[in-house]
Coordinates of N, CA and C in Angstrom, one line a residue:
M155 N -88.5 -172.9 -99.0 CA -87.4 -173.1 -98.0 C -86.3 -172.1 -98.3
K156 N -85.9 -171.9 -99.5 CA -84.9 -171.0 -99.9 C -85.3 -169.6 -99.5
K157 N -86.6 -169.2 -99.7 CA -87.0 -167.9 -99.3 C -87.0 -167.7 -97.8
S158 N -87.3 -168.7 -97.0 CA -87.2 -168.6 -95.6 C -85.8 -168.4 -95.1
I159 N -84.8 -169.1 -95.7 CA -83.4 -169.0 -95.3 C -82.9 -167.6 -95.7
L160 N -83.3 -167.2 -96.9 CA -82.9 -165.8 -97.3 C -83.5 -164.8 -96.4
A161 N -84.7 -164.9 -96.0 CA -85.4 -163.9 -95.1 C -84.7 -163.9 -93.8
I162 N -84.3 -165.1 -93.3 CA -83.6 -165.2 -92.0 C -82.3 -164.5 -92.1
A163 N -81.6 -164.8 -93.2 CA -80.2 -164.2 -93.4 C -80.3 -162.7 -93.4
I164 N -81.2 -162.2 -94.1 CA -81.4 -160.7 -94.2 C -81.7 -160.1 -92.9
F165 N -82.7 -160.8 -92.2 CA -83.0 -160.3 -90.8 C -81.8 -160.3 -89.9
L166 N -81.1 -161.4 -89.9 CA -79.9 -161.5 -89.0 C -78.8 -160.4 -89.3
S167 N -78.6 -160.2 -90.6 CA -77.6 -159.2 -91.0 C -78.0 -157.8 -90.6
L168 N -79.3 -157.5 -90.8 CA -79.8 -156.2 -90.4 C -79.8 -156.1 -88.9
F169 N -80.2 -157.1 -88.1 CA -80.2 -157.1 -86.7 C -78.8 -157.0 -86.1
L170 N -77.9 -157.8 -86.6 CA -76.5 -157.7 -86.1 C -75.8 -156.5 -86.4
S171 N -76.1 -155.8 -87.5 CA -75.4 -154.6 -87.9 C -75.9 -153.4 -87.0
A172 N -77.0 -153.6 -86.3 CA -77.5 -152.5 -85.4 C -77.0 -152.7 -84.0
C173 N -76.1 -153.7 -83.7 CA -75.6 -153.9 -82.3 C -74.6 -152.8 -82.0
S174 N -74.4 -152.6 -80.7 CA -73.4 -151.6 -80.3 C -72.0 -152.2 -80.4
T175 N -71.1 -151.3 -80.6 CA -69.7 -151.8 -80.8 C -68.8 -150.7 -80.2
T176 N -67.5 -151.1 -80.0 CA -66.5 -150.1 -79.4 C -65.4 -150.0 -80.4
L177 N -65.0 -148.8 -80.7 CA -63.8 -148.6 -81.6 C -62.6 -148.1 -80.8
P178 N -61.5 -148.8 -80.9 CA -60.3 -148.3 -80.3 C -59.6 -147.3 -81.2
I179 N -59.3 -146.1 -80.7 CA -58.6 -145.1 -81.5 C -57.2 -144.9 -81.0
N180 N -56.2 -145.1 -81.8 CA -54.8 -144.8 -81.4 C -54.3 -143.7 -82.2
Y181 N -54.2 -142.5 -81.6 CA -53.9 -141.3 -82.3 C -52.4 -141.1 -82.5
V182 N -51.9 -140.9 -83.7 CA -50.5 -140.7 -84.0 C -50.4 -139.3 -84.6
P183 N -49.5 -138.5 -83.9 CA -49.3 -137.1 -84.4 C -48.6 -136.9 -85.7
A184 N -48.9 -135.8 -86.3 CA -48.2 -135.4 -87.6 C -48.2 -133.9 -87.6
S185 N -47.5 -133.3 -86.7 CA -47.6 -131.8 -86.4 C -47.3 -131.0 -87.7
S186 N -48.1 -130.0 -87.9 CA -48.0 -129.2 -89.1 C -47.2 -127.9 -88.8
I187 N -46.8 -127.7 -87.6 CA -46.0 -126.5 -87.2 C -44.8 -126.9 -86.4
N188 N -43.8 -126.0 -86.4 CA -42.7 -126.2 -85.5 C -42.6 -125.0 -84.6
G189 N -42.5 -125.2 -83.3 CA -42.5 -124.1 -82.4 C -41.6 -124.5 -81.2
D190 N -41.7 -123.6 -80.2 CA -41.0 -123.8 -78.9 C -41.7 -123.1 -77.9
G191 N -41.4 -123.3 -76.6 CA -42.0 -122.6 -75.5 C -42.9 -123.6 -74.8
E192 N -43.5 -123.1 -73.7 CA -44.3 -123.9 -72.9 C -45.8 -123.6 -73.1
I193 N -46.6 -124.6 -73.0 CA -48.1 -124.4 -73.1 C -48.7 -125.6 -72.4
S194 N -49.8 -125.5 -71.8 CA -50.5 -126.6 -71.2 C -51.8 -126.9 -71.9
V195 N -52.3 -128.1 -71.8 CA -53.6 -128.5 -72.3 C -54.6 -128.6 -71.1
G196 N -55.5 -127.7 -71.1 CA -56.5 -127.7 -70.0 C -57.7 -128.5 -70.3
T197 N -58.8 -128.0 -69.9 CA -60.1 -128.7 -69.9 C -60.6 -128.9 -71.3
I198 N -61.0 -130.1 -71.7 CA -61.7 -130.3 -72.9 C -63.2 -130.7 -72.6
H199 N -64.1 -130.0 -73.2 CA -65.5 -130.3 -72.9 C -66.1 -131.1 -74.1
Y200 N -66.9 -132.1 -73.8 CA -67.7 -132.8 -74.8 C -69.1 -132.4 -74.6
I201 N -69.5 -131.4 -75.3 CA -70.8 -130.7 -75.0 C -72.0 -131.7 -75.1
P202 N -72.1 -132.6 -76.1 CA -73.3 -133.5 -76.1 C -73.3 -134.4 -74.9
Y203 N -72.2 -134.7 -74.3 CA -72.1 -135.5 -73.1 C -72.6 -134.6 -71.9
E204 N -72.1 -133.4 -71.9 CA -72.5 -132.5 -70.8 C -74.0 -132.2 -70.8
Q205 N -74.6 -132.3 -72.0 CA -76.0 -132.0 -72.2 C -76.9 -133.3 -71.9
G206 N -76.2 -134.4 -71.6 CA -76.9 -135.6 -71.3 C -77.4 -136.4 -72.5
K207 N -76.9 -136.1 -73.7 CA -77.4 -136.7 -74.9 C -76.6 -138.0 -75.3
V208 N -75.4 -138.1 -74.8 CA -74.6 -139.3 -75.1 C -73.7 -139.6 -73.8
A209 N -73.1 -140.8 -73.8 CA -72.2 -141.2 -72.8 C -70.9 -140.5 -73.1
E210 N -70.0 -140.4 -72.1 CA -68.7 -139.7 -72.3 C -67.8 -140.3 -73.4
N211 N -68.0 -141.6 -73.7 CA -67.2 -142.3 -74.7 C -68.1 -142.7 -75.9
Q212 N -69.2 -142.0 -76.1 CA -70.1 -142.4 -77.2 C -70.1 -141.4 -78.3
F213 N -70.1 -141.9 -79.5 CA -70.3 -141.1 -80.7 C -71.8 -140.6 -80.7
Q214 N -72.0 -139.4 -81.2 CA -73.4 -139.0 -81.5 C -73.8 -139.9 -82.7
Q215 N -75.1 -140.2 -82.8 CA -75.5 -141.0 -83.9 C -76.4 -140.3 -84.9
A216 N -76.3 -140.7 -86.1 CA -77.2 -140.1 -87.2 C -78.6 -140.4 -86.9
E217 N -79.5 -139.6 -87.3 CA -81.0 -139.8 -87.1 C -81.3 -141.1 -87.9
G218 N -82.1 -141.9 -87.3 CA -82.6 -143.2 -87.9 C -81.7 -144.4 -87.7
S219 N -80.5 -144.2 -87.1 CA -79.6 -145.3 -86.9 C -80.0 -146.1 -85.7
L220 N -79.7 -147.4 -85.7 CA -79.9 -148.3 -84.6 C -78.6 -148.7 -84.0
G221 N -78.6 -148.9 -82.7 CA -77.4 -149.3 -82.0 C -76.5 -148.1 -81.7
F222 N -75.4 -148.3 -81.0 CA -74.6 -147.3 -80.6 C -73.1 -147.7 -80.8
I223 N -72.3 -146.7 -81.1 CA -70.9 -146.9 -81.2 C -70.1 -146.1 -80.1
Y224 N -69.2 -146.8 -79.4 CA -68.5 -146.2 -78.3 C -67.0 -146.2 -78.7
L225 N -66.3 -145.4 -78.0 CA -64.8 -145.4 -78.0 C -64.3 -146.1 -76.8
S226 N -63.1 -146.6 -76.9 CA -62.5 -147.3 -75.8 C -62.2 -146.3 -74.6
D227 N -62.1 -145.0 -74.9 CA -61.8 -143.9 -73.9 C -62.8 -142.8 -74.1
P228 N -63.0 -142.0 -73.1 CA -63.8 -140.8 -73.2 C -63.3 -139.9 -74.3
V229 N -64.3 -139.2 -75.0 CA -64.0 -138.3 -76.1 C -63.0 -137.2 -75.6
T230 N -63.2 -136.7 -74.4 CA -62.3 -135.6 -73.9 C -60.9 -136.1 -73.7
D231 N -60.7 -137.3 -73.3 CA -59.3 -137.9 -73.2 C -58.7 -138.0 -74.5
L232 N -59.5 -138.5 -75.5 CA -58.9 -138.7 -76.9 C -58.4 -137.4 -77.4
I233 N -59.3 -136.3 -77.3 CA -58.9 -135.0 -77.9 C -57.7 -134.4 -77.1
K234 N -57.8 -134.5 -75.8 CA -56.7 -133.9 -75.0 C -55.4 -134.6 -75.3
T235 N -55.4 -135.9 -75.4 CA -54.1 -136.7 -75.7 C -53.6 -136.3 -77.1
A236 N -54.5 -136.2 -78.1 CA -54.1 -135.8 -79.4 C -53.5 -134.4 -79.5
V237 N -54.1 -133.5 -78.8 CA -53.5 -132.1 -78.7 C -52.1 -132.1 -78.1
R238 N -52.0 -132.8 -77.0 CA -50.7 -133.0 -76.3 C -49.7 -133.6 -77.2
K239 N -50.0 -134.7 -77.9 CA -49.1 -135.3 -78.8 C -48.7 -134.4 -79.9
E240 N -49.6 -133.6 -80.5 CA -49.3 -132.7 -81.6 C -48.4 -131.6 -81.1
L241 N -48.6 -131.1 -79.9 CA -47.8 -130.0 -79.4 C -46.3 -130.5 -79.2
I242 N -46.2 -131.7 -78.6 CA -44.9 -132.3 -78.4 C -44.2 -132.6 -79.7
A243 N -44.9 -133.1 -80.7 CA -44.3 -133.4 -82.0 C -43.9 -132.1 -82.7
G244 N -44.6 -131.0 -82.4 CA -44.2 -129.7 -83.0 C -43.1 -128.9 -82.2
G245 N -42.6 -129.5 -81.2 CA -41.5 -128.9 -80.5 C -41.8 -128.2 -79.2
F246 N -43.0 -128.2 -78.8 CA -43.5 -127.4 -77.6 C -43.2 -128.3 -76.4
T247 N -43.1 -127.6 -75.2 CA -43.0 -128.3 -73.9 C -44.4 -128.2 -73.3
V248 N -45.0 -129.3 -73.0 CA -46.3 -129.3 -72.4 C -46.1 -129.3 -70.9
D249 N -46.5 -128.2 -70.3 CA -46.3 -128.1 -68.8 C -47.5 -127.5 -68.2
D250 N -48.0 -128.2 -67.2 CA -49.3 -127.8 -66.5 C -49.2 -126.5 -65.8
N251 N -47.9 -126.0 -65.6 CA -47.7 -124.7 -64.9 C -47.5 -123.5 -65.9
S252 N -47.7 -123.8 -67.2 CA -47.5 -122.8 -68.2 C -48.4 -121.6 -68.0
D253 N -48.0 -120.4 -68.6 CA -48.8 -119.2 -68.6 C -50.0 -119.3 -69.6
F254 N -49.9 -120.2 -70.5 CA -50.9 -120.3 -71.6 C -51.5 -121.7 -71.6
V255 N -52.8 -121.8 -71.8 CA -53.5 -123.0 -71.7 C -54.4 -123.1 -73.0
I256 N -54.4 -124.3 -73.6 CA -55.3 -124.6 -74.7 C -56.5 -125.4 -74.1
E257 N -57.7 -124.9 -74.4 CA -58.9 -125.6 -74.0 C -59.8 -125.7 -75.2
A258 N -60.8 -126.6 -75.1 CA -61.6 -126.8 -76.3 C -63.0 -127.3 -75.9
D259 N -64.0 -127.0 -76.7 CA -65.3 -127.6 -76.6 C -65.6 -128.4 -77.9
V260 N -65.8 -129.7 -77.7 CA -66.2 -130.6 -78.8 C -67.7 -130.5 -78.9
T261 N -68.2 -129.8 -80.0 CA -69.6 -129.6 -80.1 C -70.3 -130.7 -81.0
K262 N -69.5 -131.4 -81.8 CA -70.0 -132.4 -82.7 C -69.0 -133.5 -82.8
F263 N -69.4 -134.8 -82.5 CA -68.6 -135.9 -82.6 C -69.5 -137.0 -83.2
L264 N -69.9 -136.9 -84.4 CA -71.0 -137.7 -85.0 C -70.5 -138.7 -86.0
Y265 N -70.9 -139.9 -85.8 CA -70.5 -141.0 -86.7 C -71.8 -141.5 -87.3
D266 N -71.8 -141.4 -88.7 CA -73.0 -141.8 -89.5 C -72.6 -143.1 -90.2
W267 N -73.1 -144.2 -89.7 CA -72.8 -145.5 -90.3 C -74.0 -146.0 -91.2
I268 N -75.0 -145.2 -91.4 CA -76.2 -145.7 -92.2 C -75.7 -145.7 -93.6
G269 N -76.0 -146.8 -94.3 CA -75.6 -147.0 -95.7 C -74.9 -148.3 -95.9
F270 N -74.7 -148.6 -97.1 CA -74.1 -149.9 -97.4 C -72.6 -149.8 -97.8
V271 N -72.2 -148.7 -98.2 CA -70.8 -148.6 -98.8 C -69.8 -147.8 -97.9
E272 N -70.3 -146.7 -97.4 CA -69.3 -145.8 -96.6 C -69.9 -145.3 -95.4
V273 N -69.0 -144.8 -94.5 CA -69.4 -144.1 -93.3 C -69.0 -142.7 -93.3
D274 N -69.6 -141.8 -92.6 CA -69.2 -140.4 -92.5 C -68.9 -140.1 -91.0
F275 N -67.9 -139.3 -90.8 CA -67.6 -138.9 -89.5 C -67.5 -137.3 -89.5
Y276 N -68.2 -136.7 -88.6 CA -68.2 -135.2 -88.5 C -67.7 -134.8 -87.1
L277 N -66.8 -133.8 -87.1 CA -66.2 -133.3 -85.9 C -66.1 -131.8 -85.9
N278 N -66.6 -131.2 -84.9 CA -66.5 -129.7 -84.7 C -65.9 -129.5 -83.3
I279 N -64.8 -128.7 -83.3 CA -64.2 -128.3 -82.1 C -63.9 -126.8 -82.1
N280 N -64.3 -126.2 -80.9 CA -64.0 -124.8 -80.7 C -62.8 -124.7 -79.7
F281 N -61.7 -124.3 -80.3 CA -60.5 -124.2 -79.5 C -60.3 -122.8 -78.9
Q282 N -59.6 -122.7 -77.8 CA -59.3 -121.4 -77.2 C -57.9 -121.5 -76.6
I283 N -57.1 -120.4 -76.6 CA -55.9 -120.2 -75.9 C -56.2 -119.2 -74.8
R284 N -56.0 -119.6 -73.6 CA -56.3 -118.7 -72.4 C -55.0 -118.4 -71.6
N285 N -55.1 -117.3 -70.9 CA -54.0 -117.1 -70.0 C -54.3 -117.7 -68.6
K286 N -53.5 -117.6 -67.6 CA -53.7 -118.2 -66.3 C -55.0 -117.7 -65.6
S287 N -55.4 -116.5 -65.9 CA -56.6 -116.0 -65.2 C -57.8 -116.4 -66.0
G288 N -57.7 -117.1 -67.1 CA -58.9 -117.6 -67.8 C -59.3 -116.7 -69.0
E289 N -58.7 -115.6 -69.2 CA -59.0 -114.7 -70.3 C -58.7 -115.4 -71.6
V290 N -59.7 -115.3 -72.5 CA -59.5 -115.9 -73.9 C -58.6 -114.9 -74.7
L291 N -57.5 -115.4 -75.1 CA -56.6 -114.6 -75.9 C -56.7 -114.9 -77.4
F292 N -57.1 -116.1 -77.7 CA -57.3 -116.5 -79.1 C -58.4 -117.6 -79.2
A293 N -59.3 -117.6 -80.1 CA -60.3 -118.6 -80.3 C -60.4 -118.9 -81.8
H294 N -60.6 -120.2 -82.1 CA -60.8 -120.6 -83.4 C -61.7 -121.9 -83.5
N295 N -62.7 -121.8 -84.3 CA -63.7 -122.9 -84.5 C -63.2 -123.8 -85.7
T296 N -63.2 -125.1 -85.5 CA -62.8 -126.0 -86.6 C -63.9 -127.0 -86.9
A297 N -63.9 -127.5 -88.1 CA -64.9 -128.5 -88.5 C -64.2 -129.5 -89.5
A298 N -64.5 -130.8 -89.4 CA -64.0 -131.7 -90.3 C -65.1 -132.7 -90.6
H299 N -65.0 -133.2 -91.9 CA -65.9 -134.3 -92.3 C -65.0 -135.3 -93.1
Q300 N -65.1 -136.5 -92.6 CA -64.3 -137.6 -93.3 C -65.2 -138.7 -93.7
K301 N -65.0 -139.2 -94.9 CA -65.7 -140.4 -95.4 C -64.7 -141.6 -95.4
A302 N -65.3 -142.7 -95.2 CA -64.4 -143.9 -95.3 C -65.2 -145.1 -95.7
P303 N -64.6 -146.1 -96.4 CA -65.3 -147.3 -96.7 C -65.8 -148.0 -95.4
K304 N -66.8 -148.8 -95.5 CA -67.5 -149.3 -94.4 C -66.7 -150.6 -93.9
T305 N -65.5 -150.4 -93.3 CA -64.8 -151.4 -92.7 C -64.2 -150.9 -91.3
M306 N -64.0 -151.7 -90.3 CA -63.6 -151.3 -89.0 C -62.3 -150.5 -89.1
A307 N -61.3 -151.0 -89.9 CA -60.0 -150.4 -90.0 C -60.1 -149.0 -90.6
Q308 N -61.0 -148.8 -91.6 CA -61.1 -147.5 -92.2 C -61.9 -146.5 -91.3
D309 N -62.8 -147.1 -90.4 CA -63.6 -146.2 -89.5 C -62.7 -145.5 -88.6
T310 N -61.7 -146.2 -88.0 CA -60.8 -145.5 -87.0 C -59.9 -144.5 -87.7
E311 N -59.6 -144.8 -89.0 CA -58.7 -143.9 -89.7 C -59.5 -142.6 -90.0
A312 N -60.8 -142.7 -90.3 CA -61.6 -141.5 -90.5 C -61.6 -140.6 -89.3
V313 N -61.8 -141.2 -88.1 CA -61.8 -140.5 -86.9 C -60.5 -139.8 -86.7
R314 N -59.4 -140.6 -86.8 CA -58.0 -140.0 -86.6 C -57.8 -138.8 -87.6
A315 N -58.2 -139.0 -88.8 CA -58.0 -138.0 -89.9 C -58.8 -136.7 -89.5
A316 N -60.0 -136.8 -89.0 CA -60.8 -135.7 -88.7 C -60.2 -134.9 -87.5
I317 N -59.8 -135.7 -86.5 CA -59.1 -135.1 -85.3 C -57.9 -134.3 -85.7
S318 N -57.1 -135.0 -86.6 CA -55.8 -134.3 -87.1 C -56.1 -133.1 -87.8
K319 N -57.1 -133.1 -88.7 CA -57.5 -131.9 -89.5 C -57.9 -130.8 -88.6
C320 N -58.7 -131.0 -87.6 CA -59.2 -130.0 -86.7 C -58.0 -129.4 -85.9
I321 N -57.1 -130.2 -85.4 CA -56.0 -129.7 -84.6 C -55.0 -129.0 -85.5
D322 N -54.7 -129.5 -86.7 CA -53.9 -128.8 -87.6 C -54.4 -127.4 -88.0
E323 N -55.7 -127.4 -88.3 CA -56.3 -126.1 -88.7 C -56.1 -125.1 -87.5
F324 N -56.4 -125.5 -86.3 CA -56.3 -124.6 -85.1 C -54.8 -124.2 -85.0
F325 N -53.9 -125.1 -85.0 CA -52.5 -124.8 -84.8 C -52.0 -123.8 -85.9
L326 N -52.3 -124.1 -87.2 CA -51.9 -123.2 -88.2 C -52.4 -121.8 -88.1
E327 N -53.7 -121.7 -87.7 CA -54.3 -120.4 -87.5 C -53.7 -119.7 -86.3
A328 N -53.5 -120.4 -85.2 CA -52.8 -119.8 -84.0 C -51.4 -119.4 -84.3
H329 N -50.7 -120.2 -85.1 CA -49.3 -119.9 -85.5 C -49.3 -118.7 -86.3
S330 N -50.2 -118.5 -87.3 CA -50.2 -117.4 -88.1 C -50.5 -116.1 -87.4
K331 N -51.2 -116.2 -86.2 CA -51.5 -115.0 -85.4 C -50.5 -114.9 -84.3
Q332 N -49.4 -115.8 -84.3 CA -48.3 -115.8 -83.4 C -48.7 -116.1 -81.9
W333 N -49.7 -117.0 -81.8 CA -50.1 -117.5 -80.5 C -49.4 -118.8 -80.2
L334 N -48.9 -119.5 -81.3 CA -48.2 -120.8 -81.1 C -46.9 -120.6 -81.9

């Protein structure tokens, strides 16, 4: 009897841990640069979504994982909002009529929840600063990997930290080249 109950408990815990879930991400800026001037945030592309591999608000999943994890908003909206918030926190005026536009391609947005102790989040973003005619004036590829304990509160913090790391790296590089 005890073995049956234990077997059922193990089965249910494994089955329920493979269910889909949605993570709400509330991004809070912590800008690493101070600047001024006008710039706009243009199109953000989520490449795995555009390739038909995931939904617009879905994390890529690690090989062998069961279930899916979704965001409450599309990945493109999350990244665009985060970039806008960081620019404003850094002293820039975000204006859609600006001569300069920041655009980005999110090439990896992978959440690996396989394991018992921690989760891993991987983010790769290719940023560009373009002029009004679309010419790329500056480009920089960023990558972040964050580990977190396997709890819902820490999961969202890992995502926020990775987004912040990628944006900060891009801003610092663009600032050092005098584009921001």
